[in-house]
Amino acid sequence: MQDDEVSPPTDVGVGIPVDEGRAVDAPRPSRSPIDKAVEEEAIACVRRGQHKEALTKLMVAYSKPLTAFALRILRDPDLAKDVRQQVFLEAFHGIEKFAGRASIWSWLCGIAHNRCIDELRRMKRTPVDFGVLEDLLELPDLSMDNQRSVARRRTLERCLAKLSSSERMQVLMRLLLRLSYAEIGELVHDSPGTVQVRISRILPRLRRCLGDPGDFG
Amino acid sequence: MSEPTPNGEPAPSDLTDAPGVSEEERAESAWLIARDKDPNALPPNARIANAYAEIETLLGSLPAPAEDDGWQTEVLDLAMRQRRRRRGIQRVAWVAATATVVVCILLLVSQPRSELIALTKEAPELDLALRPGKSRRAEGPTASVGDHLIVKALSDGRAELRVYHNEQTLLARCPAGPGCVSVTKQELAIDVELKAPGTYQIILILGLDDSVSTDQTSAYGAYVDAAMAAKARIVMHSPLKVL
């Protein structure tokens, strides 16, 4: 059983060379949540002094994936909502200084990551019952989805919970938040190549778990 | 080697050393890395390819908790309150900093300058200086009420140094008189406050003998006459005007 404390990333492993160039060049996963139009409108609002309007646009566009991320890391809906609030408050106060060096989305993800780390360090927690977590989620209407899909989602939540906080964080930053390896590396203080190899070692465990829950080690 | 946890605890067991890490898993990992650059990279098998397609779909659409009504309004209200508070704090800090600077300036202005203002040396035997009073800063060598007049005079062992006010009042006398602060065989020194406007006379008599009046009440004119009659050496400074 993996503990839920903040734990280090697993070693990248023997036999898989780390290719920094390949990792840096690797594009973001497809279907990125980044909404360039919203970000440009938000920056335009800030320049006009309309900070509330800018924040509203960002909250509408980005709150769901960020909250979903925080929920899987902290495994507590109230804490996830607290992190959501902190992310957008920091965005409100900091957006004037935001130099546009990266997308606003990447910036918000970085804030969410750091606030989750703060929460993990502050609390000593025991793992949350997976059932409780799922009951509080917006699961699709059963009339529109089939039983297997719902079962797969539940299994995935259980498999994610079996990863360490750090592993879960990096997998979700890649596949939920759609950050690049370079962006993830900056947040976890590791090279893009190391992050890439590390995630490539975590995903097979997740796949095996998802395929057959009894097999997961 | 796994890195230690941020709080220094031992790291969880390393995957590479765990039992069950097979060549198949390594091949799977290698394919995951390869397809980052080439989406058409061949997977180990179709089952694995389908599994990852599902994983990415599921992970990419993880649901969030049900949203509570009005949370965005709460965030906006809190943000505005924080901004007003921060601006209030900044304003208070600015006012406090400005007040501190003003107080420092006032303190500096009200403090007497410790340095002496040397007056023009008119005779080698006499050195005159002003020490500005607390109430005002002296502007250059101009004396003001409240300033102190410091006079140092070379002595021949039989010398007397005096300061008069308006040629009438003996303010300071050295040696053995008011305002005398130092007596050596070579030097006499007077320190006297200029308490009133008027003209101050500074006179040094060298080669003093008993024929020169040592009476402390004698006026300036009578004192000079006595010194001249005794053929003593007289060294004078231009009268110091105090407005």
Short mmCIF file of C-alpha atoms in Angstrom, two decimals:
data_model
loop_
_atom_site.label_atom_id
_atom_site.label_comp_id
_atom_site.label_asym_id
_atom_site.label_seq_id
_atom_site.Cartn_x
_atom_site.Cartn_y
_atom_site.Cartn_z
CA MET A 1 0.00 0.00 0.00
CA GLN A 2 1.51 3.28 -1.02
CA ASP A 3 1.38 5.93 1.68
CA ASP A 4 -0.32 9.18 0.94
CA GLU A 5 2.43 11.41 2.19
CA VAL A 6 4.41 13.37 -0.33
CA SER A 7 6.91 10.88 -1.60
CA PRO A 8 9.70 11.09 -4.06
CA PRO A 9 9.36 10.06 -7.66
CA THR A 10 10.40 6.50 -8.44
CA ASP A 11 13.71 5.96 -10.08
CA VAL A 12 13.54 6.10 -13.84
CA GLY A 13 14.94 2.59 -14.10
CA VAL A 14 17.68 0.71 -15.81
CA GLY A 15 17.65 0.03 -19.51
CA ILE A 16 15.68 3.03 -20.68
CA PRO A 17 18.01 5.81 -21.71
CA VAL A 18 16.96 9.31 -20.84
CA ASP A 19 16.85 11.39 -23.98
CA GLU A 20 16.49 14.99 -22.91
CA GLY A 21 16.23 16.29 -26.43
CA ARG A 22 13.39 13.94 -27.25
CA ALA A 23 11.60 14.76 -24.02
CA VAL A 24 11.93 18.51 -24.44
CA ASP A 25 10.64 18.29 -27.99
CA ALA A 26 7.78 16.00 -27.09
CA PRO A 27 4.54 17.85 -27.67
CA ARG A 28 1.77 18.15 -25.16
CA PRO A 29 -0.78 15.38 -25.27
CA SER A 30 -3.61 16.06 -27.64
CA ARG A 31 -6.87 17.66 -26.52
CA SER A 32 -5.07 20.11 -24.23
CA PRO A 33 -7.36 22.16 -21.99
CA ILE A 34 -5.53 25.31 -23.08
CA ASP A 35 -8.01 27.81 -24.49
CA LYS A 36 -5.91 30.44 -26.23
CA ALA A 37 -8.88 32.64 -27.01
CA VAL A 38 -9.93 32.77 -23.37
CA GLU A 39 -6.39 33.55 -22.26
CA GLU A 40 -6.05 36.38 -24.74
CA GLU A 41 -9.40 37.80 -23.66
CA ALA A 42 -8.34 37.55 -20.02
CA ILE A 43 -5.10 39.41 -20.65
CA ALA A 44 -7.00 42.03 -22.61
CA CYS A 45 -9.35 42.47 -19.65
CA VAL A 46 -6.39 42.90 -17.31
CA ARG A 47 -4.91 45.57 -19.54
CA ARG A 48 -8.23 47.43 -19.39
CA GLY A 49 -8.24 47.11 -15.61
CA GLN A 50 -11.10 44.62 -15.65
CA HIS A 51 -9.57 42.08 -13.32
CA LYS A 52 -12.85 40.57 -12.15
CA GLU A 53 -13.89 39.87 -15.73
CA ALA A 54 -10.52 38.30 -16.44
CA LEU A 55 -10.74 36.06 -13.41
CA THR A 56 -14.28 34.99 -14.30
CA LYS A 57 -13.19 33.93 -17.78
CA LEU A 58 -10.36 31.86 -16.35
CA MET A 59 -12.56 30.25 -13.72
CA VAL A 60 -15.13 29.23 -16.29
CA ALA A 61 -12.52 27.79 -18.64
CA TYR A 62 -10.16 26.10 -16.25
CA SER A 63 -11.71 25.33 -12.88
CA LYS A 64 -12.95 21.80 -13.66
CA PRO A 65 -9.68 20.15 -14.71
CA LEU A 66 -7.78 21.93 -11.95
CA THR A 67 -10.28 20.81 -9.32
CA ALA A 68 -10.28 17.27 -10.72
CA PHE A 69 -6.50 17.27 -10.41
CA ALA A 70 -6.53 18.56 -6.84
CA LEU A 71 -9.18 16.04 -5.87
CA ARG A 72 -7.09 13.07 -7.04
CA ILE A 73 -4.04 14.37 -5.23
CA LEU A 74 -5.65 15.35 -1.94
CA ARG A 75 -8.54 12.87 -2.07
CA ASP A 76 -10.78 15.26 -0.23
CA PRO A 77 -13.39 17.32 -2.11
CA ASP A 78 -13.33 20.19 0.40
CA LEU A 79 -9.56 20.48 0.24
CA ALA A 80 -9.72 20.28 -3.53
CA LYS A 81 -12.15 23.20 -3.55
CA ASP A 82 -9.88 25.11 -1.19
CA VAL A 83 -7.01 24.60 -3.61
CA ARG A 84 -9.26 25.72 -6.46
CA GLN A 85 -10.03 28.93 -4.56
CA GLN A 86 -6.37 29.53 -3.75
CA VAL A 87 -5.37 29.02 -7.37
CA PHE A 88 -7.75 31.65 -8.66
CA LEU A 89 -7.06 34.09 -5.85
CA GLU A 90 -3.36 33.89 -6.62
CA ALA A 91 -4.16 34.29 -10.28
CA PHE A 92 -6.21 37.41 -9.53
CA HIS A 93 -3.43 39.05 -7.52
CA GLY A 94 -0.60 37.92 -9.77
CA ILE A 95 -1.93 38.24 -13.27
CA GLU A 96 -0.69 41.81 -13.72
CA LYS A 97 2.85 40.62 -13.14
CA PHE A 98 2.35 37.62 -15.36
CA ALA A 99 4.81 38.28 -18.07
CA GLY A 100 3.27 35.85 -20.52
CA ARG A 101 6.35 33.70 -20.44
CA ALA A 102 4.14 30.65 -20.70
CA SER A 103 0.44 30.05 -21.12
CA ILE A 104 -1.87 31.11 -18.31
CA TRP A 105 -2.96 27.50 -18.13
CA SER A 106 0.58 26.32 -17.35
CA TRP A 107 0.88 29.03 -14.75
CA LEU A 108 -2.37 27.99 -13.07
CA CYS A 109 -1.29 24.35 -13.11
CA GLY A 110 1.91 25.32 -11.37
CA ILE A 111 -0.03 27.14 -8.66
CA ALA A 112 -2.35 24.14 -8.25
CA HIS A 113 0.61 21.78 -7.99
CA ASN A 114 2.32 23.89 -5.36
CA ARG A 115 -0.83 24.37 -3.29
CA CYS A 116 -1.46 20.61 -3.38
CA ILE A 117 2.08 20.01 -2.17
CA ASP A 118 1.49 22.49 0.65
CA GLU A 119 -1.70 20.68 1.66
CA LEU A 120 -0.05 17.27 1.55
CA ARG A 121 2.73 18.45 3.78
CA ARG A 122 0.33 20.05 6.20
CA MET A 123 -1.83 17.09 6.81
CA LYS A 124 -1.19 13.59 8.04
CA ARG A 125 -3.80 11.59 6.35
CA THR A 126 -4.96 8.09 5.99
CA PRO A 127 -6.19 6.99 2.59
CA VAL A 128 -9.75 7.98 1.79
CA ASP A 129 -12.27 5.26 1.08
CA PHE A 130 -12.55 5.16 -2.70
CA GLY A 131 -16.31 4.84 -2.51
CA VAL A 132 -16.67 8.13 -0.66
CA LEU A 133 -14.58 9.89 -3.30
CA GLU A 134 -16.64 8.54 -6.16
CA ASP A 135 -19.95 9.48 -4.58
CA LEU A 136 -18.97 13.12 -4.66
CA LEU A 137 -17.96 13.14 -8.29
CA GLU A 138 -19.95 14.25 -11.28
CA LEU A 139 -20.38 10.84 -12.80
CA PRO A 140 -22.21 10.65 -16.11
CA ASP A 141 -25.88 9.86 -16.15
CA LEU A 142 -26.22 6.06 -16.17
CA SER A 143 -28.86 6.29 -18.82
CA MET A 144 -26.33 7.78 -21.19
CA ASP A 145 -23.35 5.65 -20.26
CA ASN A 146 -23.10 1.96 -19.84
CA GLN A 147 -22.33 -0.03 -16.75
CA ARG A 148 -18.88 -1.02 -18.00
CA SER A 149 -17.79 2.57 -18.49
CA VAL A 150 -18.85 3.45 -14.97
CA ALA A 151 -17.07 0.39 -13.64
CA ARG A 152 -13.90 1.33 -15.54
CA ARG A 153 -13.96 4.82 -14.05
CA ARG A 154 -14.32 3.42 -10.56
CA THR A 155 -11.46 1.01 -11.18
CA LEU A 156 -9.29 3.81 -12.50
CA GLU A 157 -9.93 5.86 -9.35
CA ARG A 158 -8.86 2.89 -7.24
CA CYS A 159 -5.74 2.36 -9.33
CA LEU A 160 -4.80 6.04 -9.11
CA ALA A 161 -5.17 5.85 -5.37
CA LYS A 162 -2.59 3.07 -5.28
CA LEU A 163 0.08 5.32 -6.75
CA SER A 164 2.13 7.54 -4.48
CA SER A 165 1.15 11.20 -4.35
CA SER A 166 4.14 12.13 -6.43
CA GLU A 167 3.48 9.48 -9.09
CA ARG A 168 -0.17 10.40 -9.24
CA MET A 169 0.72 14.04 -9.56
CA GLN A 170 3.05 13.55 -12.48
CA VAL A 171 0.75 11.18 -14.38
CA LEU A 172 -2.17 13.56 -13.95
CA MET A 173 -0.11 16.58 -14.92
CA ARG A 174 0.72 14.77 -18.13
CA LEU A 175 -2.57 13.14 -19.02
CA LEU A 176 -5.21 15.28 -17.29
CA LEU A 177 -3.63 18.73 -17.29
CA ARG A 178 -1.75 17.97 -20.54
CA LEU A 179 1.46 19.65 -19.51
CA SER A 180 4.66 19.10 -21.39
CA TYR A 181 7.53 17.16 -19.84
CA ALA A 182 9.46 20.39 -19.58
CA GLU A 183 6.64 22.08 -17.68
CA ILE A 184 6.27 19.11 -15.36
CA GLY A 185 10.02 18.96 -14.87
CA GLU A 186 10.10 22.59 -13.82
CA LEU A 187 7.51 21.94 -11.15
CA VAL A 188 9.05 18.74 -9.77
CA HIS A 189 12.61 19.98 -10.18
CA ASP A 190 13.65 17.29 -12.57
CA SER A 191 14.78 17.16 -16.16
CA PRO A 192 12.16 16.61 -18.88
CA GLY A 193 13.83 13.35 -19.88
CA THR A 194 13.69 11.98 -16.37
CA VAL A 195 10.03 12.92 -16.07
CA GLN A 196 9.26 11.24 -19.37
CA VAL A 197 10.95 7.99 -18.42
CA ARG A 198 9.40 8.04 -14.97
CA ILE A 199 5.88 8.41 -16.35
CA SER A 200 6.61 5.68 -18.87
CA ARG A 201 7.31 3.36 -15.94
CA ILE A 202 4.22 4.36 -13.97
CA LEU A 203 1.71 3.96 -16.79
CA PRO A 204 2.29 0.21 -17.28
CA ARG A 205 1.48 -0.32 -13.60
CA LEU A 206 -1.66 1.68 -14.05
CA ARG A 207 -2.56 -0.31 -17.14
CA ARG A 208 -2.07 -3.61 -15.38
CA CYS A 209 -4.18 -2.41 -12.48
CA LEU A 210 -6.93 -1.25 -14.72
CA GLY A 211 -6.87 -4.45 -16.69
CA ASP A 212 -7.04 -6.71 -13.66
CA PRO A 213 -7.38 -5.10 -10.23
CA GLY A 214 -6.22 -8.27 -8.45
CA ASP A 215 -2.87 -8.22 -10.23
CA PHE A 216 -1.71 -4.75 -9.15
CA GLY A 217 1.43 -4.96 -6.98
CA MET B 1 18.79 5.68 -6.73
CA SER B 2 15.57 7.26 -5.55
CA GLU B 3 15.79 10.70 -3.99
CA PRO B 4 14.85 11.16 -0.34
CA THR B 5 11.46 12.61 0.50
CA PRO B 6 11.24 16.34 1.13
CA ASN B 7 10.92 15.65 4.83
CA GLY B 8 13.90 13.34 4.84
CA GLU B 9 12.05 10.04 5.13
CA PRO B 10 13.27 6.99 3.22
CA ALA B 11 11.94 6.72 -0.32
CA PRO B 12 9.46 4.05 -1.33
CA SER B 13 10.90 1.02 -3.03
CA ASP B 14 12.28 1.57 -6.47
CA LEU B 15 10.27 0.05 -9.30
CA THR B 16 13.38 -1.18 -11.06
CA ASP B 17 14.36 -3.29 -8.10
CA ALA B 18 10.83 -4.59 -7.51
CA PRO B 19 10.05 -8.11 -8.54
CA GLY B 20 8.11 -8.39 -11.77
CA VAL B 21 9.80 -5.70 -13.84
CA SER B 22 10.14 -7.61 -17.02
CA GLU B 23 11.45 -7.07 -20.49
CA GLU B 24 7.83 -6.82 -21.61
CA GLU B 25 7.28 -3.90 -19.27
CA ARG B 26 10.47 -2.25 -20.39
CA ALA B 27 9.37 -2.64 -23.99
CA GLU B 28 6.02 -1.11 -23.11
CA SER B 29 7.75 1.84 -21.46
CA ALA B 30 10.08 2.25 -24.42
CA TRP B 31 7.07 2.34 -26.77
CA LEU B 32 5.37 5.00 -24.62
CA ILE B 33 8.47 7.15 -24.94
CA ALA B 34 8.87 6.50 -28.66
CA ARG B 35 5.33 7.53 -29.49
CA ASP B 36 5.84 10.90 -27.83
CA LYS B 37 7.96 11.70 -30.84
CA ASP B 38 6.26 9.46 -33.38
CA PRO B 39 2.54 8.84 -32.80
CA ASN B 40 2.75 6.02 -35.33
CA ALA B 41 5.37 4.09 -33.37
CA LEU B 42 4.36 0.44 -33.30
CA PRO B 43 2.98 -0.75 -29.95
CA PRO B 44 4.08 -4.08 -28.48
CA ASN B 45 0.63 -5.42 -29.33
CA ALA B 46 -2.89 -4.25 -30.15
CA ARG B 47 -4.21 -5.05 -26.67
CA ILE B 48 -1.74 -2.65 -25.08
CA ALA B 49 -2.46 0.01 -27.68
CA ASN B 50 -6.21 -0.21 -26.94
CA ALA B 51 -5.56 -0.17 -23.21
CA TYR B 52 -3.63 3.08 -23.46
CA ALA B 53 -6.24 4.64 -25.68
CA GLU B 54 -8.74 3.95 -22.92
CA ILE B 55 -6.41 5.17 -20.17
CA GLU B 56 -5.83 8.45 -21.92
CA THR B 57 -9.54 8.93 -22.51
CA LEU B 58 -10.38 8.17 -18.90
CA LEU B 59 -7.53 10.21 -17.41
CA GLY B 60 -8.18 13.08 -19.75
CA SER B 61 -11.76 13.39 -18.61
CA LEU B 62 -11.63 12.77 -14.89
CA PRO B 63 -14.69 14.36 -13.36
CA ALA B 64 -14.55 17.11 -10.80
CA PRO B 65 -16.64 17.34 -7.64
CA ALA B 66 -20.08 18.81 -8.01
CA GLU B 67 -19.77 22.55 -8.11
CA ASP B 68 -21.40 24.52 -5.33
CA ASP B 69 -23.53 27.39 -6.51
CA GLY B 70 -21.95 30.78 -6.29
CA TRP B 71 -18.38 29.63 -5.68
CA GLN B 72 -17.11 31.92 -8.40
CA THR B 73 -18.86 34.90 -6.81
CA GLU B 74 -17.31 33.96 -3.47
CA VAL B 75 -13.85 33.88 -5.03
CA LEU B 76 -14.39 37.25 -6.70
CA ASP B 77 -15.65 38.85 -3.50
CA LEU B 78 -12.73 37.45 -1.52
CA ALA B 79 -10.29 38.60 -4.17
CA MET B 80 -11.64 42.13 -4.05
CA ARG B 81 -11.57 42.19 -0.24
CA GLN B 82 -7.97 40.98 -0.26
CA ARG B 83 -7.04 43.61 -2.82
CA ARG B 84 -8.63 46.39 -0.75
CA ARG B 85 -6.87 45.09 2.35
CA ARG B 86 -3.53 44.93 0.56
CA ARG B 87 -3.97 48.43 -0.78
CA GLY B 88 -4.91 49.63 2.68
CA ILE B 89 -1.82 48.02 4.12
CA GLN B 90 0.30 49.52 1.36
CA ARG B 91 -1.23 52.93 2.04
CA VAL B 92 -0.55 52.65 5.77
CA ALA B 93 2.99 51.49 5.07
CA TRP B 94 3.53 54.44 2.73
CA VAL B 95 2.20 56.92 5.26
CA ALA B 96 4.29 55.37 8.02
CA ALA B 97 7.40 55.47 5.86
CA THR B 98 6.77 59.09 4.93
CA ALA B 99 6.13 60.03 8.54
CA THR B 100 9.33 58.28 9.58
CA VAL B 101 11.31 60.21 6.99
CA VAL B 102 9.77 63.51 8.12
CA VAL B 103 10.49 62.76 11.76
CA CYS B 104 14.09 61.87 10.93
CA ILE B 105 14.50 65.10 9.02
CA LEU B 106 13.05 67.11 11.90
CA LEU B 107 15.32 65.36 14.35
CA LEU B 108 18.33 66.07 12.18
CA VAL B 109 17.35 69.70 11.84
CA SER B 110 16.82 70.13 15.57
CA GLN B 111 20.03 68.43 16.57
CA PRO B 112 22.94 70.75 17.16
CA ARG B 113 25.70 70.22 14.73
CA SER B 114 28.66 68.76 16.48
CA GLU B 115 31.12 70.32 14.09
CA LEU B 116 32.66 73.72 14.79
CA ILE B 117 32.58 76.54 12.32
CA ALA B 118 36.00 78.10 12.13
CA LEU B 119 36.12 81.88 11.84
CA THR B 120 38.64 83.64 9.72
CA LYS B 121 42.03 83.61 11.38
CA GLU B 122 43.14 87.19 11.81
CA ALA B 123 46.11 86.64 14.12
CA PRO B 124 48.36 83.65 14.58
CA GLU B 125 47.81 83.71 18.29
CA LEU B 126 44.03 83.46 18.16
CA ASP B 127 41.74 80.71 16.84
CA LEU B 128 38.03 81.42 16.88
CA ALA B 129 35.21 79.01 16.14
CA LEU B 130 31.47 78.83 16.55
CA ARG B 131 29.51 75.87 17.82
CA PRO B 132 25.95 76.24 16.55
CA GLY B 133 23.26 76.46 19.15
CA LYS B 134 20.32 74.01 19.39
CA SER B 135 17.77 76.50 18.18
CA ARG B 136 19.21 77.18 14.78
CA ARG B 137 21.84 76.06 12.42
CA ALA B 138 24.49 78.73 11.91
CA GLU B 139 24.96 79.65 8.30
CA GLY B 140 28.67 79.66 7.73
CA PRO B 141 30.69 81.98 10.00
CA THR B 142 27.67 84.12 10.92
CA ALA B 143 27.09 84.01 14.65
CA SER B 144 23.63 83.74 16.12
CA VAL B 145 22.16 84.00 19.56
CA GLY B 146 22.55 80.64 21.23
CA ASP B 147 25.79 79.77 19.49
CA HIS B 148 28.89 79.15 21.53
CA LEU B 149 32.09 81.08 20.86
CA ILE B 150 35.20 78.98 21.24
CA VAL B 151 38.46 80.90 21.52
CA LYS B 152 41.88 79.36 21.74
CA ALA B 153 44.86 81.56 22.32
CA LEU B 154 48.59 80.95 22.41
CA SER B 155 50.04 81.82 25.77
CA ASP B 156 53.51 82.98 26.88
CA GLY B 157 52.85 82.00 30.44
CA ARG B 158 51.80 85.55 31.30
CA ALA B 159 48.78 85.88 29.12
CA GLU B 160 45.14 86.68 29.65
CA LEU B 161 42.27 86.11 27.28
CA ARG B 162 39.00 87.98 27.60
CA VAL B 163 35.65 88.20 25.80
CA TYR B 164 33.45 91.28 26.26
CA HIS B 165 29.87 92.05 25.26
CA ASN B 166 29.20 95.49 23.82
CA GLU B 167 32.50 96.67 25.38
CA GLN B 168 30.86 96.72 28.76
CA THR B 169 30.23 93.26 30.15
CA LEU B 170 33.08 90.85 30.77
CA LEU B 171 31.68 87.50 29.67
CA ALA B 172 34.69 85.29 29.84
CA ARG B 173 38.20 85.49 31.22
CA CYS B 174 41.02 83.02 31.14
CA PRO B 175 42.79 82.01 33.28
CA ALA B 176 40.72 82.07 36.41
CA GLY B 177 37.49 83.46 35.14
CA PRO B 178 34.09 82.53 33.81
CA GLY B 179 34.05 80.57 30.56
CA CYS B 180 37.64 79.41 30.90
CA VAL B 181 37.82 75.77 29.88
CA SER B 182 41.53 75.11 29.48
CA VAL B 183 44.78 76.58 30.82
CA THR B 184 48.22 75.30 29.90
CA LYS B 185 51.59 76.98 29.66
CA GLN B 186 51.08 77.25 25.93
CA GLU B 187 47.38 77.80 25.49
CA LEU B 188 44.28 79.34 26.93
CA ALA B 189 40.77 78.36 25.86
CA ILE B 190 37.38 79.94 26.40
CA ASP B 191 33.93 78.57 25.66
CA VAL B 192 31.11 81.05 26.13
CA GLU B 193 27.50 81.16 25.00
CA LEU B 194 26.40 84.17 22.97
CA LYS B 195 23.18 84.78 24.82
CA ALA B 196 22.23 88.15 23.43
CA PRO B 197 22.54 90.16 20.25
CA GLY B 198 25.27 92.75 20.08
CA THR B 199 28.97 92.99 19.51
CA TYR B 200 31.47 90.70 21.14
CA GLN B 201 35.13 91.76 21.63
CA ILE B 202 37.91 89.20 21.87
CA ILE B 203 41.24 90.32 23.26
CA LEU B 204 44.46 88.56 24.23
CA ILE B 205 47.09 90.23 26.37
CA LEU B 206 50.60 88.80 26.32
CA GLY B 207 53.38 89.73 28.73
CA LEU B 208 50.88 90.57 31.40
CA ASP B 209 52.30 92.17 34.52
CA ASP B 210 50.82 93.52 37.65
CA SER B 211 50.37 96.96 36.23
CA VAL B 212 47.57 95.78 34.01
CA SER B 213 44.28 95.71 35.80
CA THR B 214 43.09 92.22 36.60
CA ASP B 215 39.84 93.52 37.91
CA GLN B 216 37.06 91.47 36.39
CA THR B 217 34.62 94.34 36.38
CA SER B 218 36.69 96.72 34.32
CA ALA B 219 35.19 97.58 31.00
CA TYR B 220 36.78 96.78 27.71
CA GLY B 221 38.10 100.27 27.05
CA ALA B 222 39.72 100.63 30.45
CA TYR B 223 41.29 97.22 30.08
CA VAL B 224 42.81 98.04 26.70
CA ASP B 225 44.10 101.41 28.03
CA ALA B 226 45.75 99.66 30.93
CA ALA B 227 47.39 97.11 28.67
CA MET B 228 48.68 99.80 26.34
CA ALA B 229 50.05 101.82 29.22
CA ALA B 230 51.91 98.74 30.44
CA LYS B 231 53.25 98.18 26.97
CA ALA B 232 51.85 94.65 27.01
CA ARG B 233 51.32 92.97 23.71
CA ILE B 234 47.70 93.21 22.64
CA VAL B 235 46.13 90.84 20.13
CA MET B 236 42.59 91.59 19.09
CA HIS B 237 40.06 89.96 16.82
CA SER B 238 37.52 91.91 14.80
CA PRO B 239 34.39 92.36 16.86
CA LEU B 240 31.90 89.55 16.39
CA LYS B 241 28.43 90.78 15.56
CA VAL B 242 25.50 88.70 16.68
CA LEU B 243 22.09 89.55 15.38
#
